PDB file of C-alpha atoms in Angstrom:
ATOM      1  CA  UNK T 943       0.000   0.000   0.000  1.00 96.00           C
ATOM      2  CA  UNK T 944       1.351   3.321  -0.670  1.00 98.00           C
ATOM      3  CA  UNK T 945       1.585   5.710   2.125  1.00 98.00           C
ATOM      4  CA  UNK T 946       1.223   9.541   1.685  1.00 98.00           C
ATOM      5  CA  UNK T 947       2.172  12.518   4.097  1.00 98.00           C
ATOM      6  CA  UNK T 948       1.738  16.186   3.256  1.00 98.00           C
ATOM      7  CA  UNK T 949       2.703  19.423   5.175  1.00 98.00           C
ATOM      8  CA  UNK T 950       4.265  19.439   8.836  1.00 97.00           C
ATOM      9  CA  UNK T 951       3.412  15.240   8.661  1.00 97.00           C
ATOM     10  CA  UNK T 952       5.504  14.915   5.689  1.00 98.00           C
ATOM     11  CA  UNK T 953       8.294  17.025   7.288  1.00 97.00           C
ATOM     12  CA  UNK T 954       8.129  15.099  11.189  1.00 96.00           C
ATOM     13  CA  UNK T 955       7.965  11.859   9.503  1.00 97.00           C
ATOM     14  CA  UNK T 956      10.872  13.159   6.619  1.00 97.00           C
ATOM     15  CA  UNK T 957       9.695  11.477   4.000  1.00 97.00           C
ATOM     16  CA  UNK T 958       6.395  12.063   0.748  1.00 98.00           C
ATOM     17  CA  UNK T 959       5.624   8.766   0.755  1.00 98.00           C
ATOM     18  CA  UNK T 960       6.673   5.182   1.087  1.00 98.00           C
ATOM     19  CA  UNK T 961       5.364   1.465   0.595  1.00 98.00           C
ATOM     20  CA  UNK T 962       4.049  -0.187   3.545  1.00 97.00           C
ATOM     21  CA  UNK T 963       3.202  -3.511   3.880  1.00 95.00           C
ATOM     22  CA  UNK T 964       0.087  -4.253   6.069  1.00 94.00           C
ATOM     23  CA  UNK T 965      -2.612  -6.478   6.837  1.00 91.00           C
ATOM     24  CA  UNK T 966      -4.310  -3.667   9.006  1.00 96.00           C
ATOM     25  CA  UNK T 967      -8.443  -3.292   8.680  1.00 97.00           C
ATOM     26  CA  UNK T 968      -9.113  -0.067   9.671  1.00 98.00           C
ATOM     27  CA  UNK T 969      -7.009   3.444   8.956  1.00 98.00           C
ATOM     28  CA  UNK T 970      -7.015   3.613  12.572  1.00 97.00           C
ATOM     29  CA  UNK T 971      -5.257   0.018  12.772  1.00 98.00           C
ATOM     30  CA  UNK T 972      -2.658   1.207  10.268  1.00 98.00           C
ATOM     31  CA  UNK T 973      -1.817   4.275  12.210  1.00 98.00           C
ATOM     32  CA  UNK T 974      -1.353   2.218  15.245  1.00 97.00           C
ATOM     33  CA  UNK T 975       1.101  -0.147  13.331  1.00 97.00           C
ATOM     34  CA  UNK T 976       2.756   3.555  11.997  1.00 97.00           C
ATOM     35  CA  UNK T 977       3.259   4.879  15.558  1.00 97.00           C
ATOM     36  CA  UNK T 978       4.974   1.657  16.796  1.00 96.00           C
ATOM     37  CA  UNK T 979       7.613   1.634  14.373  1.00 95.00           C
ATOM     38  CA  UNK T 980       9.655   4.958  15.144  1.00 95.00           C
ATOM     39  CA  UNK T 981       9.346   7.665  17.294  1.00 96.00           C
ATOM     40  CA  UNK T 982       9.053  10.722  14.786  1.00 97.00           C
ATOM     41  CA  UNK T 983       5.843   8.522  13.792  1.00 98.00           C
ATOM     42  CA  UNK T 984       4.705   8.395  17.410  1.00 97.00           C
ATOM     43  CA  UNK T 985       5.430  12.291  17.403  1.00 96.00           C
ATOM     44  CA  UNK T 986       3.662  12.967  13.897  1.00 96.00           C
ATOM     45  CA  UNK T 987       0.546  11.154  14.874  1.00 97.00           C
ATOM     46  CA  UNK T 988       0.215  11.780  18.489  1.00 96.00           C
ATOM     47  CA  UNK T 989      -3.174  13.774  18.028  1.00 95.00           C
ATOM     48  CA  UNK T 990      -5.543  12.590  15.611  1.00 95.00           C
ATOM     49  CA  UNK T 991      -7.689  15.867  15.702  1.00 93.00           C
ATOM     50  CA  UNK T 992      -5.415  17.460  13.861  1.00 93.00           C
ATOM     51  CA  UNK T 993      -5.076  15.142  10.509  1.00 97.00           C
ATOM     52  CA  UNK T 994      -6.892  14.234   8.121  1.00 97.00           C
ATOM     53  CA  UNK T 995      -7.106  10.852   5.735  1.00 98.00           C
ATOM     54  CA  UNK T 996      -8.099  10.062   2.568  1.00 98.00           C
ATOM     55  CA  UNK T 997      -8.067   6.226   1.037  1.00 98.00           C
ATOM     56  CA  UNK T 998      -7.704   6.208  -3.031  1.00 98.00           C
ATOM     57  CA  UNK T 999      -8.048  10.606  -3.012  1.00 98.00           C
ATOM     58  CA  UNK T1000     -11.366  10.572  -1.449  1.00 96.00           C
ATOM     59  CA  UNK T1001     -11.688  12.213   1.939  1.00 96.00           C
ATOM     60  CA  UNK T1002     -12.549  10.291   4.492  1.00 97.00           C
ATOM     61  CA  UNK T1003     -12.376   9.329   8.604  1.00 97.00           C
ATOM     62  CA  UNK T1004      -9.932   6.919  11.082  1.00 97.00           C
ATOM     63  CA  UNK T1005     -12.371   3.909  11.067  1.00 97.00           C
ATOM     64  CA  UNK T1006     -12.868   3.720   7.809  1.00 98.00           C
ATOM     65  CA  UNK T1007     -11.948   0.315   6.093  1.00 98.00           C
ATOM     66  CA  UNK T1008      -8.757  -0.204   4.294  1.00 97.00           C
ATOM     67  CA  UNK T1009     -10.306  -3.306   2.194  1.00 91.00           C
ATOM     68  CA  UNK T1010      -8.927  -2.823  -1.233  1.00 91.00           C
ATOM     69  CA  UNK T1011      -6.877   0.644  -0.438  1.00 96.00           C
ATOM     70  CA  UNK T1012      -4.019   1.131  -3.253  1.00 97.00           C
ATOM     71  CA  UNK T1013      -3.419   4.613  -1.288  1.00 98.00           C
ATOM     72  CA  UNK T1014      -3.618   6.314   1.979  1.00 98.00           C
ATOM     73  CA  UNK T1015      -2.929  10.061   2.709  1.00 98.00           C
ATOM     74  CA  UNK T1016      -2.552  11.374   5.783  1.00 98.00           C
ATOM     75  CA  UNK T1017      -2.078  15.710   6.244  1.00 98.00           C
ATOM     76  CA  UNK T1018      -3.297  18.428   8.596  1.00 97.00           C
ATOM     77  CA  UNK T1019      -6.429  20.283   7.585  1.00 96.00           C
ATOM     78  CA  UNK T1020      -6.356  21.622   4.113  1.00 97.00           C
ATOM     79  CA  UNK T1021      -6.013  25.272   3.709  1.00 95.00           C
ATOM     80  CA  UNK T1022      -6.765  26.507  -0.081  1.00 93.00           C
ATOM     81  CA  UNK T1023      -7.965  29.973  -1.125  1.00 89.00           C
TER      82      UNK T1023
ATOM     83  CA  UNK U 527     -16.053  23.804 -16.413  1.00 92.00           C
ATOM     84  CA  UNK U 528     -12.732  24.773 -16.203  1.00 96.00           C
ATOM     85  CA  UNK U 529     -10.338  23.358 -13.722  1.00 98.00           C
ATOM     86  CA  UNK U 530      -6.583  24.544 -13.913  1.00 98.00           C
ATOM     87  CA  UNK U 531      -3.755  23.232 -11.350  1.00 98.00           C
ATOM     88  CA  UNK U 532      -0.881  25.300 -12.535  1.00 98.00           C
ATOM     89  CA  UNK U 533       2.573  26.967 -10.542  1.00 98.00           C
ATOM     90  CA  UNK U 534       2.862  29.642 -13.817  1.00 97.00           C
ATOM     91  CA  UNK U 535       1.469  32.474 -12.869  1.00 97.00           C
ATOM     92  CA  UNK U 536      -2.030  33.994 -14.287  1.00 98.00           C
ATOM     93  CA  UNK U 537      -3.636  37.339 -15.337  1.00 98.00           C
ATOM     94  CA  UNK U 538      -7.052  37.083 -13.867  1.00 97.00           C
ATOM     95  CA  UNK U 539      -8.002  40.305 -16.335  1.00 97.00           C
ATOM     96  CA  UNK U 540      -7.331  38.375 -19.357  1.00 98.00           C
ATOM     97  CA  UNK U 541      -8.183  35.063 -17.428  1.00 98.00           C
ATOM     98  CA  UNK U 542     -11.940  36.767 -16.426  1.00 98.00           C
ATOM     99  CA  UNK U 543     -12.424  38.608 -20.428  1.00 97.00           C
ATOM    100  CA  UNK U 544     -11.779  34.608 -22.117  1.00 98.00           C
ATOM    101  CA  UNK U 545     -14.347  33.545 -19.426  1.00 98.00           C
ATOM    102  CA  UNK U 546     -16.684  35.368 -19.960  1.00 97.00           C
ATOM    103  CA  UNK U 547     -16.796  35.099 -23.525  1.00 96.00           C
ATOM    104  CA  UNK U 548     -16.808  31.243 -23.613  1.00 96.00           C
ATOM    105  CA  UNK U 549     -19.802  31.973 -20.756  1.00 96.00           C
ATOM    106  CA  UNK U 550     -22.238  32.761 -24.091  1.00 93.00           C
ATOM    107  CA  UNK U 551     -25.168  35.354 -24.373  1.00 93.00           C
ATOM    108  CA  UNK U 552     -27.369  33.406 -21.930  1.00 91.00           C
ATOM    109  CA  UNK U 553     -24.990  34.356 -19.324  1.00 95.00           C
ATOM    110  CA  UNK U 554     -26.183  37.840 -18.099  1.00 97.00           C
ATOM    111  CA  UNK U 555     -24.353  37.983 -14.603  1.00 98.00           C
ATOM    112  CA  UNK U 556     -20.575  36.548 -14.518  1.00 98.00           C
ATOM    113  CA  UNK U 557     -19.104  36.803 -10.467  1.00 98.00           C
ATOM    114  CA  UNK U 558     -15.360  36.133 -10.014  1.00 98.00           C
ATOM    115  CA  UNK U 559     -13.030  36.051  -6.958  1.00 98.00           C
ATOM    116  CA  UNK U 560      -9.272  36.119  -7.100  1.00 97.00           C
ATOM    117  CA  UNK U 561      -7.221  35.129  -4.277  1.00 97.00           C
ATOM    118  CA  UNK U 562      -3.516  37.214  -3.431  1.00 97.00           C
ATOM    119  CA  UNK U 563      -0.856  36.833  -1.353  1.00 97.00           C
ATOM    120  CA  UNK U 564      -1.116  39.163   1.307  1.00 94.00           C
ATOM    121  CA  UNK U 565       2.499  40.554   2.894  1.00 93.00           C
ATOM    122  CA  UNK U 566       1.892  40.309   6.714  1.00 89.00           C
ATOM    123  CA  UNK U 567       1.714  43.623   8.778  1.00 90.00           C
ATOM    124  CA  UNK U 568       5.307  43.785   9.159  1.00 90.00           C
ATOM    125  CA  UNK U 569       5.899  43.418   5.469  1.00 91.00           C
ATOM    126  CA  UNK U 570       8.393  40.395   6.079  1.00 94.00           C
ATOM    127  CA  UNK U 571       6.787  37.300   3.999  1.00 96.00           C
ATOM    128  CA  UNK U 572       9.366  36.225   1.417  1.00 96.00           C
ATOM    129  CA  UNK U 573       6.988  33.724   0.028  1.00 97.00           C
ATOM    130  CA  UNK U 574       4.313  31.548   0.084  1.00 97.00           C
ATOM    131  CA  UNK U 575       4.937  28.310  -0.403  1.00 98.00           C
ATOM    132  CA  UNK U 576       1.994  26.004  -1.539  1.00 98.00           C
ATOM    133  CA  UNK U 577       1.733  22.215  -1.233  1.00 98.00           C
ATOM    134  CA  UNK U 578      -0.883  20.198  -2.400  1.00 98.00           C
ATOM    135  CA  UNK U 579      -1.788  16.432  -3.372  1.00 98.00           C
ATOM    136  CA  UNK U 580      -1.674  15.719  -7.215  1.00 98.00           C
ATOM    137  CA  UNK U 581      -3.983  13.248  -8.229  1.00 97.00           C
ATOM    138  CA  UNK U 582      -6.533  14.536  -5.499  1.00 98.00           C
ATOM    139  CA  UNK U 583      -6.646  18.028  -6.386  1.00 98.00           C
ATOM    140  CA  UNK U 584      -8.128  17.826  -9.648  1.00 97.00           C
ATOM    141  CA  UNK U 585     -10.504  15.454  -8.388  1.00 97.00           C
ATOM    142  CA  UNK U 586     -11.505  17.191  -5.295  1.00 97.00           C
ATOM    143  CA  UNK U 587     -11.694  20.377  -7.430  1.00 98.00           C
ATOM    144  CA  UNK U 588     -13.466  19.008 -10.239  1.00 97.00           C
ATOM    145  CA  UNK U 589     -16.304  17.473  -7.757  1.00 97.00           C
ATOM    146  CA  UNK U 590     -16.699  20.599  -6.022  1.00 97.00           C
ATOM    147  CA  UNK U 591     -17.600  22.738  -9.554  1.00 97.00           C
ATOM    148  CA  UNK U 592     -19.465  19.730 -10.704  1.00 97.00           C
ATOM    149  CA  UNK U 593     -21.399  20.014  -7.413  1.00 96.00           C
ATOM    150  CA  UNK U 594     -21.927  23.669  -7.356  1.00 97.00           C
ATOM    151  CA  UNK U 595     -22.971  23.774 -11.273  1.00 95.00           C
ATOM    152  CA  UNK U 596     -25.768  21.202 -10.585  1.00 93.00           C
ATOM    153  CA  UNK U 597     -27.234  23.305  -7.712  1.00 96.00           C
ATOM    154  CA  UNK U 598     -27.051  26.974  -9.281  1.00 96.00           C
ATOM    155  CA  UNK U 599     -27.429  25.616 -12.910  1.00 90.00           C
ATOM    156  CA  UNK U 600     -24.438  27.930 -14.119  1.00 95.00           C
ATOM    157  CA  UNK U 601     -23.802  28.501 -17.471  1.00 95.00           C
ATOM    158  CA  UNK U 602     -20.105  28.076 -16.999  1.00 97.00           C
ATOM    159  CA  UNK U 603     -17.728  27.860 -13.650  1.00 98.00           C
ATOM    160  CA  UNK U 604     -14.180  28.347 -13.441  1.00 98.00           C
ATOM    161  CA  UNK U 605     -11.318  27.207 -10.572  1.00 98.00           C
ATOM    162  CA  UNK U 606      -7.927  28.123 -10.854  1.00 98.00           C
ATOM    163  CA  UNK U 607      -5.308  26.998  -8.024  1.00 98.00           C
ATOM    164  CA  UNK U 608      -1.744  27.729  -8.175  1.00 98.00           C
ATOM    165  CA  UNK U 609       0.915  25.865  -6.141  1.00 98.00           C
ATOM    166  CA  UNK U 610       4.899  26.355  -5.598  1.00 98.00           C
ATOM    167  CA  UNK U 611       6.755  29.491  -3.836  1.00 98.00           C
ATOM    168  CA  UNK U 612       4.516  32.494  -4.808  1.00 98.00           C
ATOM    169  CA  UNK U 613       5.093  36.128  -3.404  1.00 97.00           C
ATOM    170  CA  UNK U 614       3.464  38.619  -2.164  1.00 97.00           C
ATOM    171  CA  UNK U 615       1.022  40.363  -4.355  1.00 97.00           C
ATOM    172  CA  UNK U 616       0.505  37.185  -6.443  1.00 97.00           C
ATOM    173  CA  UNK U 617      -2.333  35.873  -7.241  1.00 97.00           C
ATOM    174  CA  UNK U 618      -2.802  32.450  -6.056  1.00 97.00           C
ATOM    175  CA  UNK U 619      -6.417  31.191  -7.203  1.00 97.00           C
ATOM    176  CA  UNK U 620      -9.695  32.413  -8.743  1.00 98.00           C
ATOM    177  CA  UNK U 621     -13.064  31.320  -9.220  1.00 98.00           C
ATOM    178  CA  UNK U 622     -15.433  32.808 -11.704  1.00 98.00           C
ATOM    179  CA  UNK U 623     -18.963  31.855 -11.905  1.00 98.00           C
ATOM    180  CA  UNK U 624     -21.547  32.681 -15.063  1.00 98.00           C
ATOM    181  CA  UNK U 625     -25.396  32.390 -14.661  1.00 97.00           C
ATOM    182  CA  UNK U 626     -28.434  33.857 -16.000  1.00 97.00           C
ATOM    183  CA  UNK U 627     -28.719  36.177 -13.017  1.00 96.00           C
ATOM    184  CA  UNK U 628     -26.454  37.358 -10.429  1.00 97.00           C
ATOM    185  CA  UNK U 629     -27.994  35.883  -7.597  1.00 97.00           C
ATOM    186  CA  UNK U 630     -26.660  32.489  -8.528  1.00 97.00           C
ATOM    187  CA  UNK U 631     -23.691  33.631  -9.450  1.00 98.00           C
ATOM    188  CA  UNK U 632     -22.854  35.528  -6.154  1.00 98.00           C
ATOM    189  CA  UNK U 633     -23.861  32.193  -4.261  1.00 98.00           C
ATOM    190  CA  UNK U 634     -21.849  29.716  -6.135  1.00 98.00           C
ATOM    191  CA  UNK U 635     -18.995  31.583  -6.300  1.00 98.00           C
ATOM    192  CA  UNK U 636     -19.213  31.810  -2.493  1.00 97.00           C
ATOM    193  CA  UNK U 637     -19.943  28.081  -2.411  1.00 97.00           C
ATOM    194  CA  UNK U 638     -16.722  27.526  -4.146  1.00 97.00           C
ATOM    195  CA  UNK U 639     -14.665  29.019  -2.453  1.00 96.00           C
ATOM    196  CA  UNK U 640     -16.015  28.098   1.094  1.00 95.00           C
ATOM    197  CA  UNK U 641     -15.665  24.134  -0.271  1.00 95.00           C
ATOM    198  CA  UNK U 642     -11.768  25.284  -1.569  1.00 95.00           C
ATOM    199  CA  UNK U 643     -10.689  26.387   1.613  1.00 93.00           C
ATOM    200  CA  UNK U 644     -11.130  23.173   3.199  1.00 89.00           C
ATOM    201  CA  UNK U 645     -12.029  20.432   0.747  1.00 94.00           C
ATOM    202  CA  UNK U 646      -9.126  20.792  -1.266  1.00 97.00           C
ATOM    203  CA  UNK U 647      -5.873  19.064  -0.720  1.00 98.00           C
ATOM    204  CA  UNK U 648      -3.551  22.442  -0.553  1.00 98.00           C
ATOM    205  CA  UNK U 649      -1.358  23.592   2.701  1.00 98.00           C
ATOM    206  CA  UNK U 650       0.433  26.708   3.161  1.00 97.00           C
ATOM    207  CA  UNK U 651       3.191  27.683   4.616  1.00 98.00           C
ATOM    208  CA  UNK U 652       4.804  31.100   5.079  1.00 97.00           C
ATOM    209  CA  UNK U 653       8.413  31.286   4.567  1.00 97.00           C
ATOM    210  CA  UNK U 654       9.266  34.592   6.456  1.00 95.00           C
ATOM    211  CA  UNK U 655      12.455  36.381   7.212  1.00 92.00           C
ATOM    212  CA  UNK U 656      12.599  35.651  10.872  1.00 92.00           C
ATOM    213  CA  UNK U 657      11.810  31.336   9.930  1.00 95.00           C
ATOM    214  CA  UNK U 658       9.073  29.643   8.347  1.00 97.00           C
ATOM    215  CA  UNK U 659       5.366  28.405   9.204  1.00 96.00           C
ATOM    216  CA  UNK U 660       2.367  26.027   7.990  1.00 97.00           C
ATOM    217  CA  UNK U 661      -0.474  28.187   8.150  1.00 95.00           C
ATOM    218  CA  UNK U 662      -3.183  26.762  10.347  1.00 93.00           C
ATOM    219  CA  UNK U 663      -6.924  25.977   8.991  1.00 91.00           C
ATOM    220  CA  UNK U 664      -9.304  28.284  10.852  1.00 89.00           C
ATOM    221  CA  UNK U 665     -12.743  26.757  12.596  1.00 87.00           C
ATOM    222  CA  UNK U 666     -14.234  29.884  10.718  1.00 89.00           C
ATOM    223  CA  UNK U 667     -13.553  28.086   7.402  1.00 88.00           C
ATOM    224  CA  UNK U 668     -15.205  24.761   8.748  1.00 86.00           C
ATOM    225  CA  UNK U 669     -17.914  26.550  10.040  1.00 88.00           C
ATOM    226  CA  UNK U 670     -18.451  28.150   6.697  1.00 89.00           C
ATOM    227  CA  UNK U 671     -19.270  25.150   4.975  1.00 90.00           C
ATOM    228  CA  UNK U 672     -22.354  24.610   7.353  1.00 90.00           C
ATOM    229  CA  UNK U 673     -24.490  27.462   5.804  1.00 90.00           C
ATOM    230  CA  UNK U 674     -24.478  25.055   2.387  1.00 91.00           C
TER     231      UNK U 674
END
């Protein structure tokens, strides 16, 4: 599954994006498995309430399902205008 | 509909003329909203650096027009969104709206860019002399959507 970050995520964590190989249902289960591995991914997702996720570019919340995901983003709240 | 994800700049005059003759003759009200980069008080913002998700973008913008063109029945809708290091006194984005009257055209264009603020993959950050910082969404802008 590919794994996006954007904005201050993408800079705490230090990387876009990477591959990540999981067998976890829920986004929620996948950011646990993310926060175990390293600290700066303990750090980056230490408050939920202040990302947001979206599975294949479609917005959406922390217990959604990953069945089928090709592509998870994860990014503070978007700020256009 | 027009949906442009560019880092070249734009001239919204030329950008709103071209719109607003593609808009046709059944257009008689044509709204449009053009977003700068605003120096802060002090006058120290080098640039303004903007991120956003490719892929997503065009999507997210795309659905958004799509959605406001079905409720306001516009004769044509327009959403341009720059991204990269941009400086002050740039513009950034626009939105232009045509309808057969202005009432439509007023709201959609406000629907747009209420929806753009927040429903569209782009982050901010200020890159000023003193150090740098992401911009932070305002509840304002979340609250905004609610009136839709």
């Amino acid at each position: 599954m590919r794994v996006l970050y954007f904005a201050w995520l993408r800079e705490r964590i230090g990387l876009p994006e990477e591959e990540v190989e999981t067998g976890a249902a829920t986004v929620s289960d996948l950011v646990a498995e993310l926060r175990a591995r390293e600290e700066r991914y303990a750090l980056a997702f230490s408050d939920l309430r202040a990302l947001r996720v979206a599975i294949d570019q479609e917005l959406t919340d922390f217990d959604a399902a990953l069945d089928g995901a090709k592509e998870v983003a994860f990014f503070p709240p978007m700020t256009g205008g | 509909m027009m949906i442009r994800v560019q880092s070249e700049p734009f001239d919204p005059g030329k950008t709103l003329n071209a719109f607003t003759t593609s808009a046709g003759d059944s257009a008689g009200a044509v709204v449009s909203f053009s977003g700068i980069v605003r120096d802060t008080p002090d006058g120290d913002l080098r640039c303004m650096e903007i991120e956003h998700y490719p892929g997503m973008t065009e999507k997210a913008l795309t659905n958004i027009a799509q959605t406001a063109s079905a409720r306001w029945s516009l004769s044509a809708v327009l959403v341009i969104h720059r991204f990269g290091g941009l400086r002050p006194g740039e513009p950034i984005m626009m939105v232009a709206t045509a309808a057969p009257h202005r009432a439509a055209a007023f709201e959609a264009a406000e629907f747009l860019m209420d929806y753009l603020k927040s429903r569209a993959p782009f982050w901010k950050k200020e890159i000023r002399r003193d150090g740098s910082e992401w911009v932070e969404s305002r509840s304002s802008d979340e609250a905004a959507l609610k009136r839709w």
